[in-house]
PDB file of C-alpha atoms in Angstrom:
ATOM      1  CA  MET K  28      38.701 -28.294  -0.034  1.00  0.00           C
ATOM      2  CA  LYS K  29      35.808 -25.883   0.579  1.00  0.00           C
ATOM      3  CA  ASN K  30      37.687 -22.866  -0.752  1.00  0.00           C
ATOM      4  CA  ASP K  31      38.651 -24.770  -3.917  1.00  0.00           C
ATOM      5  CA  LEU K  32      35.016 -25.753  -4.516  1.00  0.00           C
ATOM      6  CA  LEU K  33      33.756 -22.231  -3.822  1.00  0.00           C
ATOM      7  CA  GLY K  34      36.272 -20.880  -6.333  1.00  0.00           C
ATOM      8  CA  GLU K  35      34.502 -22.824  -9.100  1.00  0.00           C
ATOM      9  CA  LEU K  36      31.124 -21.193  -8.404  1.00  0.00           C
ATOM     10  CA  PRO K  37      29.699 -17.774  -9.286  1.00  0.00           C
ATOM     11  CA  GLU K  38      29.174 -15.258  -6.484  1.00  0.00           C
ATOM     12  CA  GLU K  39      25.404 -15.767  -6.222  1.00  0.00           C
ATOM     13  CA  LYS K  40      25.848 -19.488  -5.590  1.00  0.00           C
ATOM     14  CA  VAL K  41      28.552 -18.818  -3.000  1.00  0.00           C
ATOM     15  CA  ASN K  42      26.076 -16.484  -1.279  1.00  0.00           C
ATOM     16  CA  LEU K  43      23.446 -19.239  -1.423  1.00  0.00           C
ATOM     17  CA  ILE K  44      25.869 -21.684   0.236  1.00  0.00           C
ATOM     18  CA  GLU K  45      26.651 -19.174   2.973  1.00  0.00           C
ATOM     19  CA  LYS K  46      22.969 -18.390   3.573  1.00  0.00           C
ATOM     20  CA  TYR K  47      22.058 -22.048   4.120  1.00  0.00           C
ATOM     21  CA  ARG K  48      25.374 -22.769   5.924  1.00  0.00           C
ATOM     22  CA  LEU K  49      26.238 -25.648   3.612  1.00  0.00           C
ATOM     23  CA  GLU K  50      29.447 -27.630   3.882  1.00  0.00           C
ATOM     24  CA  PRO K  51      31.011 -29.951   1.310  1.00  0.00           C
ATOM     25  CA  CYS K  52      30.580 -33.603   2.186  1.00  0.00           C
ATOM     26  CA  LEU K  53      31.812 -36.725   0.401  1.00  0.00           C
ATOM     27  CA  ILE K  54      28.988 -39.283   0.015  1.00  0.00           C
ATOM     28  CA  SER K  55      29.409 -42.403  -2.145  1.00  0.00           C
ATOM     29  CA  GLY K  56      32.326 -40.883  -4.007  1.00  0.00           C
ATOM     30  CA  LYS K  57      30.460 -37.655  -4.897  1.00  0.00           C
ATOM     31  CA  VAL K  58      30.840 -34.223  -3.361  1.00  0.00           C
ATOM     32  CA  TYR K  59      27.542 -32.951  -1.941  1.00  0.00           C
ATOM     33  CA  TRP K  60      26.697 -29.638  -0.378  1.00  0.00           C
ATOM     34  CA  ALA K  61      25.094 -30.601   2.915  1.00  0.00           C
ATOM     35  CA  ARG K  62      23.948 -28.994   6.128  1.00  0.00           C
ATOM     36  CA  ASN K  63      25.178 -30.436   9.391  1.00  0.00           C
ATOM     37  CA  PHE K  64      22.780 -30.225  12.323  1.00  0.00           C
ATOM     38  CA  GLY K  65      25.127 -31.532  15.021  1.00  0.00           C
ATOM     39  CA  ASN K  66      23.342 -34.548  16.470  1.00  0.00           C
ATOM     40  CA  ARG K  67      21.844 -35.729  13.156  1.00  0.00           C
ATOM     41  CA  PRO K  68      23.391 -37.068   9.976  1.00  0.00           C
ATOM     42  CA  PRO K  69      24.202 -34.440   7.342  1.00  0.00           C
ATOM     43  CA  ASN K  70      21.286 -33.404   5.135  1.00  0.00           C
ATOM     44  CA  ALA K  71      22.612 -33.403   1.564  1.00  0.00           C
ATOM     45  CA  TYR K  72      20.952 -30.797  -0.645  1.00  0.00           C
ATOM     46  CA  VAL K  73      22.767 -30.920  -3.984  1.00  0.00           C
ATOM     47  CA  THR K  74      25.875 -32.349  -5.581  1.00  0.00           C
ATOM     48  CA  HIS K  75      28.694 -29.989  -6.444  1.00  0.00           C
ATOM     49  CA  ARG K  76      28.061 -30.715 -10.118  1.00  0.00           C
ATOM     50  CA  GLY K  77      24.397 -29.740  -9.652  1.00  0.00           C
ATOM     51  CA  MET K  78      25.450 -26.590  -7.849  1.00  0.00           C
ATOM     52  CA  ARG K  79      27.620 -25.632 -10.822  1.00  0.00           C
ATOM     53  CA  LYS K  80      25.081 -26.449 -13.552  1.00  0.00           C
ATOM     54  CA  CYS K  81      21.608 -25.689 -12.129  1.00  0.00           C
ATOM     55  CA  PRO K  82      20.113 -22.198 -12.322  1.00  0.00           C
ATOM     56  CA  THR K  83      19.926 -20.340  -9.016  1.00  0.00           C
ATOM     57  CA  LEU K  84      16.113 -20.345  -9.081  1.00  0.00           C
ATOM     58  CA  ASP K  85      16.037 -24.150  -9.277  1.00  0.00           C
ATOM     59  CA  LEU K  86      18.482 -24.440  -6.374  1.00  0.00           C
ATOM     60  CA  VAL K  87      16.425 -22.135  -4.154  1.00  0.00           C
ATOM     61  CA  PHE K  88      13.254 -24.029  -5.044  1.00  0.00           C
ATOM     62  CA  SER K  89      14.937 -27.337  -4.217  1.00  0.00           C
ATOM     63  CA  PHE K  90      15.995 -25.991  -0.791  1.00  0.00           C
ATOM     64  CA  TYR K  91      12.337 -25.202  -0.120  1.00  0.00           C
ATOM     65  CA  GLY K  92      11.352 -28.674  -1.336  1.00  0.00           C
ATOM     66  CA  LEU K  93       9.353 -27.488  -4.348  1.00  0.00           C
ATOM     67  CA  CYS K  94       8.493 -29.938  -7.101  1.00  0.00           C
ATOM     68  CA  VAL K  95       9.583 -29.820 -10.740  1.00  0.00           C
ATOM     69  CA  ALA K  96       6.185 -28.505 -11.886  1.00  0.00           C
ATOM     70  CA  LYS K  97       6.542 -25.449  -9.641  1.00  0.00           C
ATOM     71  CA  MET K  98      10.138 -24.904 -10.743  1.00  0.00           C
ATOM     72  CA  THR K  99       9.151 -25.136 -14.395  1.00  0.00           C
ATOM     73  CA  TYR K 100       6.189 -22.767 -14.096  1.00  0.00           C
ATOM     74  CA  PHE K 101       8.119 -20.050 -12.283  1.00  0.00           C
ATOM     75  CA  ARG K 102      11.244 -20.505 -14.422  1.00  0.00           C
ATOM     76  CA  ASN K 103       9.111 -19.911 -17.546  1.00  0.00           C
ATOM     77  CA  ASN K 104       7.304 -16.913 -16.011  1.00  0.00           C
ATOM     78  CA  ILE K 105      10.047 -15.374 -13.870  1.00  0.00           C
ATOM     79  CA  THR K 106       9.839 -12.054 -15.762  1.00  0.00           C
ATOM     80  CA  ASP K 107       6.346 -11.545 -14.280  1.00  0.00           C
ATOM     81  CA  TYR K 108       7.654 -11.981 -10.732  1.00  0.00           C
ATOM     82  CA  LEU K 109       9.968 -10.091  -8.449  1.00  0.00           C
ATOM     83  CA  PRO K 110      12.112 -11.943  -5.850  1.00  0.00           C
ATOM     84  CA  CYS K 111      11.612 -10.395  -2.416  1.00  0.00           C
ATOM     85  CA  LYS K 112      12.306 -10.963   1.234  1.00  0.00           C
ATOM     86  CA  GLN K 113      10.495  -9.706   4.282  1.00  0.00           C
ATOM     87  CA  HIS K 114      12.211  -7.663   6.968  1.00  0.00           C
ATOM     88  CA  LEU K 115      11.996  -9.530  10.257  1.00  0.00           C
ATOM     89  CA  VAL K 116      11.091  -6.567  12.479  1.00  0.00           C
ATOM     90  CA  THR K 117       9.123  -4.171  10.260  1.00  0.00           C
ATOM     91  CA  GLY K 118       7.511  -6.726   7.952  1.00  0.00           C
ATOM     92  CA  ASP K 119       8.396  -4.622   4.908  1.00  0.00           C
ATOM     93  CA  MET K 120       8.966  -6.421   1.617  1.00  0.00           C
ATOM     94  CA  THR K 121      12.175  -5.533  -0.177  1.00  0.00           C
ATOM     95  CA  GLU K 122      13.453  -6.626  -3.536  1.00  0.00           C
ATOM     96  CA  CYS K 123      16.430  -8.963  -3.333  1.00  0.00           C
ATOM     97  CA  ALA K 124      18.570 -11.295  -5.412  1.00  0.00           C
ATOM     98  CA  LEU K 125      17.218 -14.698  -6.471  1.00  0.00           C
ATOM     99  CA  TRP K 126      19.517 -16.557  -4.085  1.00  0.00           C
ATOM    100  CA  ASP K 127      18.158 -14.623  -1.079  1.00  0.00           C
ATOM    101  CA  MET K 128      14.421 -14.647  -1.854  1.00  0.00           C
ATOM    102  CA  GLU K 129      11.655 -15.797   0.461  1.00  0.00           C
ATOM    103  CA  PHE K 130       8.728 -14.531  -1.616  1.00  0.00           C
ATOM    104  CA  LEU K 131       7.811 -14.058  -5.242  1.00  0.00           C
ATOM    105  CA  VAL K 132       5.694 -10.974  -5.916  1.00  0.00           C
ATOM    106  CA  GLN K 133       3.741 -10.722  -9.144  1.00  0.00           C
ATOM    107  CA  ARG K 134       4.950  -7.431 -10.597  1.00  0.00           C
ATOM    108  CA  ALA K 135       1.687  -6.235 -12.146  1.00  0.00           C
ATOM    109  CA  THR K 136      -0.718  -7.182  -9.355  1.00  0.00           C
ATOM    110  CA  GLY K 137       1.413  -7.202  -6.197  1.00  0.00           C
ATOM    111  CA  ILE K 138       0.262 -10.715  -5.258  1.00  0.00           C
ATOM    112  CA  ARG K 139       2.759 -12.247  -2.794  1.00  0.00           C
ATOM    113  CA  ILE K 140       3.664 -15.917  -2.930  1.00  0.00           C
ATOM    114  CA  ASP K 141       5.486 -17.225   0.121  1.00  0.00           C
ATOM    115  CA  LEU K 142       7.811 -20.075  -0.883  1.00  0.00           C
ATOM    116  CA  ARG K 143       6.980 -21.941   2.349  1.00  0.00           C
ATOM    117  CA  ASN K 144       3.272 -21.832   1.511  1.00  0.00           C
ATOM    118  CA  LEU K 145       4.045 -22.860  -2.052  1.00  0.00           C
ATOM    119  CA  ALA K 146       5.887 -25.888  -0.663  1.00  0.00           C
ATOM    120  CA  ALA K 147       2.773 -26.810   1.344  1.00  0.00           C
ATOM    121  CA  ILE K 148       0.761 -27.346  -1.863  1.00  0.00           C
ATOM    122  CA  LYS K 149       0.908 -31.100  -2.436  1.00  0.00           C
ATOM    123  CA  GLU K 150      -1.811 -31.663  -5.053  1.00  0.00           C
ATOM    124  CA  ILE K 151      -0.933 -30.809  -8.653  1.00  0.00           C
ATOM    125  CA  GLU K 152      -4.528 -29.756  -9.372  1.00  0.00           C
ATOM    126  CA  THR K 153      -4.388 -27.231  -6.546  1.00  0.00           C
ATOM    127  CA  PHE K 154      -1.178 -25.819  -7.997  1.00  0.00           C
ATOM    128  CA  ARG K 155      -2.660 -25.697 -11.502  1.00  0.00           C
ATOM    129  CA  SER K 156      -5.742 -23.857 -10.269  1.00  0.00           C
ATOM    130  CA  MET K 157      -3.439 -21.391  -8.481  1.00  0.00           C
ATOM    131  CA  CYS K 158      -1.542 -20.833 -11.751  1.00  0.00           C
ATOM    132  CA  VAL K 159      -4.791 -20.234 -13.651  1.00  0.00           C
ATOM    133  CA  TRP K 160      -5.887 -17.745 -10.983  1.00  0.00           C
ATOM    134  CA  LEU K 161      -2.524 -15.940 -11.114  1.00  0.00           C
ATOM    135  CA  GLU K 162      -2.610 -15.747 -14.909  1.00  0.00           C
ATOM    136  CA  ARG K 163      -6.206 -14.490 -14.884  1.00  0.00           C
ATOM    137  CA  ARG K 164      -5.330 -11.750 -12.390  1.00  0.00           C
ATOM    138  CA  LEU K 165      -2.294 -10.813 -14.495  1.00  0.00           C
ATOM    139  CA  LYS K 166      -4.389 -10.667 -17.667  1.00  0.00           C
ATOM    140  CA  GLU K 167      -7.027  -8.515 -15.958  1.00  0.00           C
ATOM    141  CA  ARG K 168      -4.363  -6.133 -14.702  1.00  0.00           C
ATOM    142  CA  ARG K 169      -2.727  -5.845 -18.121  1.00  0.00           C
ATOM    143  CA  GLU K 170      -6.093  -5.161 -19.771  1.00  0.00           C
ATOM    144  CA  GLN K 171      -6.817  -2.522 -17.143  1.00  0.00           C
ATOM    145  CA  GLN K 172      -3.420  -0.945 -17.808  1.00  0.00           C
ATOM    146  CA  GLU K 173      -4.027  -0.941 -21.581  1.00  0.00           C
ATOM    147  CA  ARG K 174      -7.422   0.765 -21.111  1.00  0.00           C
ATOM    148  CA  TYR K 175      -5.811   3.364 -18.892  1.00  0.00           C
ATOM    149  CA  GLU K 176      -3.062   4.019 -21.452  1.00  0.00           C
ATOM    150  CA  ARG K 177      -5.620   4.397 -24.255  1.00  0.00           C
ATOM    151  CA  VAL K 178      -7.548   6.952 -22.194  1.00  0.00           C
ATOM    152  CA  GLN K 179      -4.330   8.820 -21.453  1.00  0.00           C
ATOM    153  CA  GLU K 180      -3.437   8.890 -25.158  1.00  0.00           C
ATOM    154  CA  ARG K 181      -6.846  10.326 -26.035  1.00  0.00           C
ATOM    155  CA  GLU K 182      -6.573  13.017 -23.376  1.00  0.00           C
ATOM    156  CA  VAL K 183      -3.077  13.994 -24.458  1.00  0.00           C
ATOM    157  CA  ALA K 184      -3.799  13.856 -28.210  1.00  0.00           C
ATOM    158  CA  PRO K 185      -3.550  17.318 -29.792  1.00  0.00           C
ATOM    159  CA  VAL K 186      -6.867  18.878 -30.798  1.00  0.00           C
ATOM    160  CA  THR K 187      -6.986  20.047 -34.394  1.00  0.00           C
ATOM    161  CA  ALA K 188      -9.215  22.757 -35.743  1.00  0.00           C
ATOM    162  CA  ALA K 189     -10.801  20.574 -38.406  1.00  0.00           C
ATOM    163  CA  PRO K 190     -12.926  18.396 -36.064  1.00  0.00           C
ATOM    164  CA  ALA K 191     -13.992  21.482 -34.138  1.00  0.00           C
ATOM    165  CA  LEU K 192     -15.065  23.222 -37.341  1.00  0.00           C
ATOM    166  CA  ARG K 193     -16.969  20.175 -38.489  1.00  0.00           C
ATOM    167  CA  MET K 194     -18.881  20.227 -35.232  1.00  0.00           C
ATOM    168  CA  ALA K 195     -19.759  23.900 -35.708  1.00  0.00           C
ATOM    169  CA  ILE K 196     -20.933  23.434 -39.309  1.00  0.00           C
ATOM    170  CA  VAL K 197     -23.324  20.585 -38.618  1.00  0.00           C
ATOM    171  CA  PRO K 198     -26.816  22.087 -38.826  1.00  0.00           C
ATOM    172  CA  ILE K 199     -29.078  21.668 -35.879  1.00  0.00           C
ATOM    173  CA  ARG K 200     -32.380  20.142 -36.879  1.00  0.00           C
ATOM    174  CA  ARG K 201     -35.392  21.420 -35.091  1.00  0.00           C
ATOM    175  CA  ARG K 202     -38.762  19.964 -35.359  1.00  0.00           C
ATOM    176  CA  PRO K 203     -41.368  22.416 -36.494  1.00  0.00           C
ATOM    177  CA  LEU K 204     -43.335  24.071 -33.764  1.00  0.00           C
ATOM    178  CA  GLN K 205     -46.873  22.985 -33.331  1.00  0.00           C
ATOM    179  CA  ARG K 206     -49.510  25.589 -34.228  1.00  0.00           C
ATOM    180  CA  ARG K 207     -50.499  26.038 -30.645  1.00  0.00           C
ATOM    181  CA  ASP K 208     -46.823  26.533 -29.582  1.00  0.00           C
ATOM    182  CA  ARG K 209     -46.297  29.166 -32.284  1.00  0.00           C
ATOM    183  CA  GLU K 210     -49.024  31.344 -30.930  1.00  0.00           C
ATOM    184  CA  PHE K 211     -47.434  31.578 -27.499  1.00  0.00           C
ATOM    185  CA  SER K 212     -43.848  31.979 -28.598  1.00  0.00           C
ATOM    186  CA  LEU K 213     -42.264  35.393 -28.781  1.00  0.00           C
TER     187      LEU K 213
END
């Protein structure tokens, strides 16, 4: 049965099932993907239909217990974020596939968001203020990048002779010397 069900799913979802060690389980006439912990009843995560139809990001967020608001925000802004995981021994962050992620890193700023810490946010206002902060940091970084690019364009822009000649032709105005200063000048 498991092999038949896995055959209906794309590779990234099969990898997700293997990562969380999920097994198919029949509950109330529906096939669920559940995790068996031995001495406890199976913990059902998602129906097989949900596994087929839901985007991978939503499935990962549901495994971490994230609410719909968090799923929606990151689904709409996923291009600004990079899925990453942390190496257990070295602590290095490496880019990975969505199904294997543990962190989201904001591409422009490098801000890391641990999915476990994101799950700990229970108040919607706290999450909204975090989103505002993230968007403000992103906007500041993009403005900084645009200023840098404008400066680079000006430095690389070819210099023409016409502006240089105009500078040379502009007469220099001098104030007339005072009578006393004229006597001492050479």
